[in-house]
Amino acid sequence: MAVSKQSYDAIVIGVSAGGLVALTEILPKFDKDMTLPVMIVQHQHHDSDDFLVRYFDHLCRHSVREVEDKMPVESGTIYFAPANYHLLVEPDKTLSLSTEARVNYSRPSIDVLFESAADAYTDRLVGIILTGANSDGTHGAARIKKLGGLIIVQDPETAEAQAMPMSVIKHVQVDHILPLNTIGDFINRLNQEGYSF
Amino acid sequence: MNRAGENIKNERIEIRLLLEAVNLKYGYDFRNYSFAHVKRRLEKRLNLSGMDNFSQMQHRLIYDASFFNLILFDLSINVTEMFRDPWVYKKIRGTVIPVLKTYPYIKVWHAGCSTGQEVYSMAILLEEEGMKKRAQLYATDFNELILSRAKDGIYPMDVMRKYINNYQKSGGKKDFSDYYAADYSHAIIKRGLRDKILFSSHNLVTDGVFGEMNLILCRNVLIYFDKALQNRVLKLFHDSLCPGGFLCLGTKESIKFSELSDAFELVCDQEKIYRKRR
Ligand SMILES: C[S@@+](CC[C@H](N)C(=O)[O-])C[C@H]1O[C@@H](n2cnc3c(N)ncnc32)[C@H](O)[C@@H]1O
């Protein structure tokens, strides 16, 4: 029996090796009522151009953008961290970039996005960890959980690289472990109905 | 709001007070830096220091100047390269330089020059375009220690290899090794490139206008400022430029979200080159 119901204001996604396939399975499935803003860190080579953004903008119903510093977070929009910059969410829900040192050998780092987003949205945030061959995102997921947000992890069985989802499952009390092909619909439902505890 | 959410709010108060203390005691004003960035950096220092909370840190830094020096470095990110984002320099060569060539004398300001790589890159570019003789370059930063490293112009050889690559991609016309002298581990920028550069301390938050510039480069500095401070600094740049002067920001920075968006015209979107409206 549900004792309380929670709704959400934003989604953050962290993904590394195998990300193109995984995100292609999720983002285009968002229906047009799925208005929660989505911020994504996809690890990529430091010289990468905005290929990912153009690719998904073409593929998705929602508008997909590469973040520029101090962009306001708008509903129904999907944001990618640019290559070689960390992405942070400010308390006033604008987006900041930083070139501070790599975190977990990564810039952008998933932990940097998740920790700052957790502070900004507290219990109204959903964090999703997908395929990847490292453990970036584990600290960030822990902070989201600590502040009352929801954590979803891609079932490692369905992940091209298992280390990243495995690490979160090992260290964080995750809410859901979902096969890749169900995550898009799960988010659509979450957006419509909220989450019942 | 849950307990954890309440704690986040309390922490924000502690951080605000700490920044207030830094300003009162040391005269460095970080109150309008991007909050999420400041919090990350202070959190890192907190974990290293073994203290329990930001209020303890505040106490310590008031009484211990050496501790404050650590925090000063925590809060300023100095990452830089020669010919960083080479395509930007290529665009400057192709688009900005032809206009600057119409002036008898030009002034260029690098605001937030860090350890100097950017201004030396510009000196090379101006030399190759035959403009160095009639140019004055100003390179400023608010961190004196960083500024003295900029003046030294000594860089490890292994990073120089990356710089060579950047230089070539930027449309460099010569042999890059002509611009420095090297031993097995370090390269030192040649004297000829330095004589037109004036290094000085300048804090973008508290210091004033630099007169009649033809080109201002301020790259990857504004990302650390909140919107209010960005507005202030963009105004400062506007006041420091001659009519038709150019402003070049970092490639992921934009004046779009600022109050000054109408005061400049966009010259190149990707490269973030703007021009002060006449
Ligand atoms: C990331 S570096 C950018 C270096 C170079 N412009 C580039 O893009 O490669 C940022 C620099 O801004 C300086 N800075 C930060 N706040 C400043 C302020 N209030 N006034 C002047 N310089 C500042 C820092 O000390 C640091 O050297």
XYZ file of C-alpha atoms and ligand atoms in Angstrom:
502
model
C 0.000 0.000 0.000
C 1.310 3.383 -0.943
C 1.933 5.602 2.044
C 3.071 8.697 0.245
C 3.443 10.027 -3.228
C 6.370 11.977 -4.604
C 6.650 13.924 -7.829
C 9.835 15.155 -9.455
C 11.300 18.289 -11.053
C 14.304 16.973 -12.982
C 16.264 13.961 -14.175
C 20.029 13.486 -14.356
C 21.644 10.711 -16.365
C 25.229 9.445 -16.192
C 26.572 7.184 -18.908
C 29.942 6.154 -20.278
C 31.094 3.321 -22.602
C 28.174 2.077 -24.682
C 26.219 5.272 -24.150
C 25.139 5.982 -27.694
C 23.191 2.731 -27.915
C 21.774 3.037 -24.410
C 20.594 6.624 -24.834
C 19.121 5.810 -28.242
C 16.991 3.223 -26.463
C 15.748 5.753 -23.890
C 15.547 9.358 -25.052
C 13.395 8.948 -28.193
C 10.870 6.999 -26.094
C 9.973 10.006 -23.954
C 6.431 10.979 -24.858
C 5.585 14.582 -25.455
C 4.060 15.023 -22.000
C 7.342 14.024 -20.418
C 8.270 17.581 -19.529
C 10.896 16.969 -16.843
C 14.206 18.554 -17.876
C 16.971 15.988 -18.391
C 20.675 16.737 -17.799
C 23.140 14.209 -19.166
C 26.830 13.545 -18.687
C 28.104 11.195 -21.375
C 31.830 10.558 -21.069
C 33.557 11.318 -24.345
C 36.927 12.184 -25.775
C 38.025 15.700 -24.810
C 38.097 16.948 -28.417
C 34.654 15.636 -29.331
C 32.378 18.040 -31.172
C 28.625 18.352 -30.652
C 27.807 15.244 -32.694
C 25.792 13.656 -29.858
C 23.625 16.714 -29.511
C 22.884 16.954 -33.216
C 22.225 13.225 -33.406
C 19.729 13.179 -30.537
C 18.124 16.458 -31.503
C 17.291 14.821 -34.806
C 16.062 11.626 -33.154
C 14.034 12.978 -30.230
C 10.716 14.702 -29.847
C 12.274 17.004 -27.260
C 14.718 19.760 -27.954
C 18.270 18.622 -27.251
C 21.007 21.151 -26.466
C 24.628 21.352 -25.569
C 24.958 23.387 -22.387
C 26.326 26.906 -22.505
C 27.243 28.531 -19.224
C 24.292 29.957 -17.200
C 21.615 28.464 -19.412
C 18.374 28.295 -17.475
C 16.956 24.787 -17.028
C 13.735 24.632 -19.033
C 11.062 21.960 -18.989
C 10.840 19.541 -21.895
C 14.499 20.004 -22.763
C 17.405 17.566 -22.776
C 20.854 18.969 -21.958
C 24.256 17.452 -22.656
C 27.469 18.517 -20.898
C 29.999 19.719 -23.511
C 33.176 17.673 -23.959
C 35.962 18.730 -21.598
C 33.758 20.751 -19.181
C 32.124 19.733 -15.924
C 28.416 20.495 -15.711
C 26.871 21.778 -12.470
C 23.360 22.811 -11.442
C 23.147 26.043 -9.423
C 20.641 26.490 -6.582
C 18.619 28.842 -8.834
C 18.408 26.077 -11.475
C 20.725 27.571 -13.998
C 23.554 25.488 -15.436
C 27.242 26.258 -14.847
C 30.354 24.862 -16.459
C 33.810 24.376 -15.013
C 37.218 23.297 -16.252
C 38.492 22.168 -12.864
C 40.635 19.021 -12.868
C 39.198 15.711 -13.957
C 37.172 13.868 -11.339
C 37.380 10.050 -11.566
C 39.604 10.638 -14.619
C 36.642 12.291 -16.293
C 35.630 15.755 -17.437
C 32.690 16.034 -17.534
C 32.245 13.898 -14.441
C 28.954 12.285 -13.450
C 29.649 12.845 -9.744
C 30.013 16.599 -10.297
C 26.630 16.813 -12.052
C 24.811 14.487 -9.654
C 26.105 16.092 -6.447
C 25.288 19.636 -7.525
C 21.885 18.600 -8.907
C 21.094 16.782 -5.651
C 21.805 19.996 -3.728
C 19.640 22.035 -6.085
C 16.628 19.678 -6.297
C 16.929 17.682 -3.025
C 14.124 15.094 -2.966
C 12.659 16.135 -6.311
C 15.404 14.602 -8.434
C 15.712 11.325 -10.332
C 19.212 9.978 -11.013
C 19.837 7.305 -13.638
C 23.085 5.393 -14.065
C 23.595 3.534 -17.314
C 26.337 1.478 -18.948
C 29.995 2.326 -18.257
C 33.380 0.823 -17.508
C 34.353 2.875 -14.433
C 32.789 3.969 -11.164
C 32.063 7.648 -11.812
C 28.574 8.476 -10.525
C 28.604 6.337 -7.409
C 29.255 9.236 -5.023
C 26.731 11.367 -6.842
C 24.068 8.674 -6.673
C 24.724 8.318 -2.957
C 24.150 12.041 -2.439
C 20.896 11.975 -4.426
C 19.690 9.105 -2.241
C 20.764 10.863 0.932
C 18.733 13.938 -0.009
C 15.645 11.856 -0.716
C 15.789 11.550 -4.514
C 15.160 8.442 -6.589
C 17.920 6.250 -8.092
C 17.440 4.036 -11.109
C 20.197 1.797 -12.442
C 20.367 -0.008 -15.743
C 20.346 -3.768 -15.140
C 24.010 -4.708 -15.676
C 22.863 -7.786 -17.615
C 21.589 -5.412 -20.295
C 24.605 -3.066 -20.197
C 27.439 -3.028 -22.699
C 29.822 -2.277 -19.817
C 28.779 -3.402 -16.350
C 31.220 -1.749 -13.951
C 29.422 1.578 -13.561
C 25.938 0.231 -12.768
C 27.477 -2.539 -10.609
C 29.384 -0.010 -8.538
C 26.233 1.978 -7.776
C 24.274 -1.162 -6.917
C 27.049 -2.217 -4.565
C 27.398 1.088 -2.693
C 24.000 2.760 -2.860
C 20.550 1.628 -1.874
C 19.067 1.948 -5.325
C 15.319 2.129 -5.915
C 15.085 0.278 -9.214
C 17.282 -1.920 -11.371
C 15.675 -1.906 -14.812
C 16.451 -3.577 -18.132
C 17.505 -0.994 -20.709
C 14.402 -1.328 -22.880
C 11.998 -0.453 -20.023
C 13.654 2.714 -18.703
C 12.042 5.125 -21.195
C 8.518 3.970 -20.362
C 9.259 3.914 -16.663
C 10.183 7.600 -16.861
C 7.033 8.417 -18.823
C 4.939 6.809 -16.087
C 6.899 8.467 -13.337
C 6.282 11.840 -14.929
C 2.534 11.155 -15.250
C 1.814 9.499 -11.949
C 4.625 10.391 -9.581
C 6.164 7.726 -7.410
C 4.381 5.852 -4.632
C 6.311 4.630 -1.662
C 11.038 19.630 3.159
C 12.939 16.718 4.657
C 15.765 16.972 7.125
C 18.476 16.594 4.494
C 16.941 19.418 2.473
C 16.982 21.623 5.558
C 20.673 20.819 6.038
C 21.428 21.951 2.498
C 19.876 25.313 3.298
C 21.839 25.603 6.514
C 25.052 24.779 4.693
C 24.336 27.520 2.176
C 24.132 29.984 5.049
C 27.452 28.756 6.444
C 29.118 29.109 3.045
C 27.739 32.617 2.551
C 29.149 33.601 5.943
C 32.512 32.041 5.144
C 32.753 34.039 1.909
C 31.810 37.150 3.840
C 34.686 36.440 6.233
C 37.113 35.950 3.332
C 36.078 39.299 1.914
C 36.301 41.165 5.220
C 39.609 39.682 6.233
C 41.514 39.285 2.947
C 39.699 41.556 0.498
C 38.987 38.790 -2.020
C 35.341 38.873 -2.957
C 34.005 35.452 -3.966
C 30.434 36.198 -2.892
C 29.176 36.266 -6.471
C 31.036 33.266 -7.815
C 28.980 30.328 -9.118
C 27.683 28.826 -5.925
C 27.747 25.168 -6.970
C 31.384 25.540 -7.990
C 32.382 27.304 -4.757
C 30.635 24.683 -2.677
C 32.401 21.829 -4.499
C 35.790 23.369 -3.979
C 35.207 24.219 -0.314
C 33.825 20.750 0.318
C 36.998 19.252 -1.057
C 39.099 21.399 1.275
C 36.805 20.504 4.180
C 37.332 16.784 3.570
C 41.098 17.223 3.342
C 41.279 19.384 6.450
C 39.509 16.960 8.766
C 37.214 19.704 10.070
C 33.537 19.001 10.642
C 31.804 21.894 8.956
C 32.115 25.198 7.098
C 31.756 27.246 10.275
C 34.922 25.667 11.667
C 36.641 26.395 8.388
C 35.550 29.994 8.634
C 37.101 30.342 12.055
C 40.347 28.749 10.933
C 40.761 30.920 7.871
C 40.222 34.141 9.786
C 43.081 33.300 12.133
C 45.389 31.440 9.748
C 46.493 33.232 6.572
C 48.276 30.161 5.234
C 44.996 28.272 5.356
C 43.362 31.055 3.408
C 46.066 30.746 0.744
C 45.038 27.150 0.188
C 41.452 28.264 -0.224
C 42.440 30.985 -2.675
C 43.931 28.290 -4.893
C 40.942 26.009 -4.346
C 38.638 28.722 -5.605
C 40.599 29.724 -8.682
C 40.893 27.225 -11.490
C 44.040 27.889 -13.519
C 43.780 25.294 -16.275
C 45.037 26.767 -19.545
C 46.979 25.949 -22.743
C 48.779 27.670 -25.564
C 46.433 28.023 -28.530
C 43.606 26.483 -26.495
C 40.749 25.721 -28.908
C 42.969 26.263 -31.962
C 40.047 26.992 -34.267
C 39.353 30.147 -32.227
C 42.829 31.507 -32.994
C 42.289 30.607 -36.624
C 39.121 32.676 -36.617
C 40.860 35.580 -34.881
C 43.521 35.489 -37.600
C 40.941 35.438 -40.359
C 38.282 37.775 -38.979
C 39.599 40.071 -36.264
C 43.170 40.708 -37.421
C 42.214 42.232 -40.804
C 40.156 44.851 -38.922
C 42.889 45.500 -36.366
C 45.342 46.035 -39.221
C 43.454 49.199 -40.150
C 44.551 50.846 -36.875
C 47.959 52.506 -36.465
C 48.308 51.091 -32.935
C 46.325 48.442 -31.054
C 45.783 47.436 -27.437
C 44.854 43.903 -26.380
C 43.784 42.844 -22.873
C 43.855 39.271 -21.567
C 41.695 39.292 -18.434
C 42.235 36.209 -16.254
C 45.459 35.265 -18.054
C 46.375 32.497 -15.599
C 49.935 31.230 -16.194
C 50.366 33.184 -19.434
C 49.898 30.646 -22.218
C 47.068 32.603 -23.807
C 48.870 35.929 -24.031
C 52.052 34.314 -25.416
C 49.899 32.637 -28.057
C 48.509 36.018 -29.016
C 52.008 37.545 -29.121
C 53.030 34.816 -31.574
C 49.966 35.418 -33.691
C 50.556 39.178 -33.804
C 54.204 38.681 -34.672
C 53.321 36.401 -37.565
C 50.776 38.910 -38.799
C 53.423 41.630 -38.694
C 51.538 43.570 -36.022
C 53.563 43.093 -32.891
C 55.521 46.306 -33.316
C 52.390 48.383 -33.152
C 50.669 46.450 -30.398
C 50.561 46.623 -26.616
C 49.355 43.547 -24.732
C 48.069 43.642 -21.161
C 47.784 40.403 -19.203
C 46.023 40.505 -15.854
C 44.962 38.080 -13.154
C 43.935 38.493 -9.512
C 46.187 35.735 -8.251
C 49.693 37.183 -7.756
C 51.426 33.827 -7.563
C 49.893 32.702 -10.815
C 50.808 36.030 -12.373
C 54.464 35.598 -11.445
C 54.440 32.196 -13.153
C 52.964 33.898 -16.216
C 55.858 36.374 -16.227
C 58.368 33.523 -15.973
C 56.932 31.845 -19.066
C 58.486 28.477 -18.315
C 56.516 25.362 -19.198
C 57.241 21.631 -18.981
C 58.323 20.051 -22.279
C 55.639 17.372 -22.207
C 52.852 19.956 -22.354
C 54.705 21.838 -25.088
C 54.095 18.865 -27.371
C 50.360 19.402 -27.032
C 50.882 23.121 -27.635
C 52.785 22.421 -30.869
C 49.841 20.439 -32.087
C 47.446 23.266 -31.173
C 49.696 25.823 -32.839
C 49.666 23.921 -36.106
C 45.889 23.541 -36.020
C 45.515 27.260 -35.329
C 47.041 28.169 -38.673
C 50.550 28.819 -37.317
C 52.947 29.746 -40.076
C 56.343 28.899 -38.697
C 58.339 26.359 -36.780
C 56.869 26.516 -33.244
C 60.232 25.740 -31.684
C 61.463 29.168 -32.877
C 59.444 30.713 -30.067
C 61.135 29.093 -27.091
C 64.441 27.860 -25.824
C 64.416 24.382 -24.335
C 66.457 22.114 -22.154
C 65.506 18.458 -21.730
C 62.619 19.135 -19.367
C 61.440 22.725 -19.809
C 60.781 25.358 -22.430
C 61.189 29.062 -21.812
C 59.363 31.579 -23.972
C 61.785 33.780 -25.920
C 62.418 37.318 -24.823
C 61.275 38.814 -28.123
C 57.733 37.644 -27.447
C 57.562 39.229 -24.030
C 58.673 42.783 -24.628
C 55.212 43.986 -25.641
C 53.407 42.319 -22.740
C 52.631 44.101 -19.505
C 51.629 41.766 -16.675
C 49.701 43.241 -13.786
C 47.372 42.374 -10.964
C 43.716 43.176 -11.597
C 40.626 41.810 -9.886
C 37.596 41.753 -12.169
C 35.247 41.947 -9.193
C 36.685 45.013 -7.533
C 38.984 46.841 -9.963
C 38.014 49.281 -12.670
C 38.182 50.007 -16.358
C 41.218 49.418 -18.602
C 41.065 52.126 -21.266
C 40.409 51.980 -25.007
C 41.127 48.359 -25.837
C 40.775 47.096 -29.403
C 40.443 43.474 -28.308
C 39.663 41.887 -24.955
C 40.039 38.159 -24.379
C 38.439 36.777 -21.255
C 38.114 33.055 -21.719
C 36.955 30.503 -19.193
C 36.779 33.034 -16.385
C 33.122 34.094 -16.517
C 31.970 30.484 -16.045
C 33.038 30.825 -12.406
C 30.847 33.896 -11.857
C 27.123 34.072 -11.173
C 24.852 36.032 -13.478
C 24.984 39.273 -11.487
C 28.771 39.305 -11.518
C 28.884 38.340 -15.188
C 26.728 41.369 -15.923
C 29.073 43.595 -13.968
C 32.178 42.287 -15.694
C 30.644 42.423 -19.173
C 29.782 46.058 -18.455
C 33.391 46.633 -17.431
C 34.556 45.145 -20.744
C 32.070 47.242 -22.651
C 33.423 50.373 -20.970
C 37.014 49.308 -21.638
C 36.593 48.731 -25.379
C 36.913 51.358 -28.076
C 33.884 51.624 -30.370
C 33.915 48.587 -32.651
C 36.356 46.794 -30.310
C 36.246 42.988 -30.095
C 35.462 40.743 -27.143
C 36.387 37.055 -27.179
C 34.933 34.737 -24.516
C 35.417 31.021 -23.822
C 33.735 28.743 -26.363
C 31.003 27.639 -23.946
C 30.426 31.111 -22.532
C 27.807 33.430 -23.937
C 26.434 36.915 -23.480
C 23.014 35.595 -24.543
C 21.843 35.135 -20.970
C 23.214 38.493 -19.762
C 21.922 42.069 -19.662
C 24.605 43.128 -22.133
C 23.374 40.919 -24.968
C 22.231 43.939 -26.999
C 25.339 46.018 -26.406
C 27.457 43.716 -28.558
C 26.969 42.283 -32.006
C 27.771 38.644 -32.589
C 30.714 38.141 -34.954
C 31.294 34.369 -34.667
C 28.955 32.107 -32.731
C 31.146 29.010 -32.307
C 34.214 31.011 -31.354
C 32.270 33.457 -29.155
C 33.670 36.589 -30.737
C 31.610 39.751 -30.213
C 31.973 43.357 -31.234
C 30.984 46.440 -29.285
C 28.257 48.310 -31.111
C 29.281 51.735 -32.261
C 40.621 28.756 -16.185
S 41.707 30.130 -16.107
C 41.573 30.750 -17.756
C 42.910 30.989 -18.425
C 42.859 31.423 -19.886
N 42.102 32.634 -20.062
C 42.335 30.304 -20.758
O 41.171 30.332 -21.160
O 43.074 29.376 -21.042
C 40.815 31.296 -15.085
C 41.673 32.405 -14.503
O 40.815 33.439 -14.023
C 41.419 33.994 -12.884
N 40.410 34.712 -12.098
C 39.408 34.183 -11.348
N 38.713 35.154 -10.730
C 39.277 36.337 -11.107
C 39.017 37.694 -10.794
N 38.023 38.037 -9.959
N 39.787 38.655 -11.364
C 40.795 38.317 -12.216
N 41.105 37.054 -12.533
C 40.364 36.059 -11.989
C 42.020 32.806 -12.183
O 43.071 33.193 -11.276
C 42.526 31.962 -13.350
O 43.871 32.229 -13.610
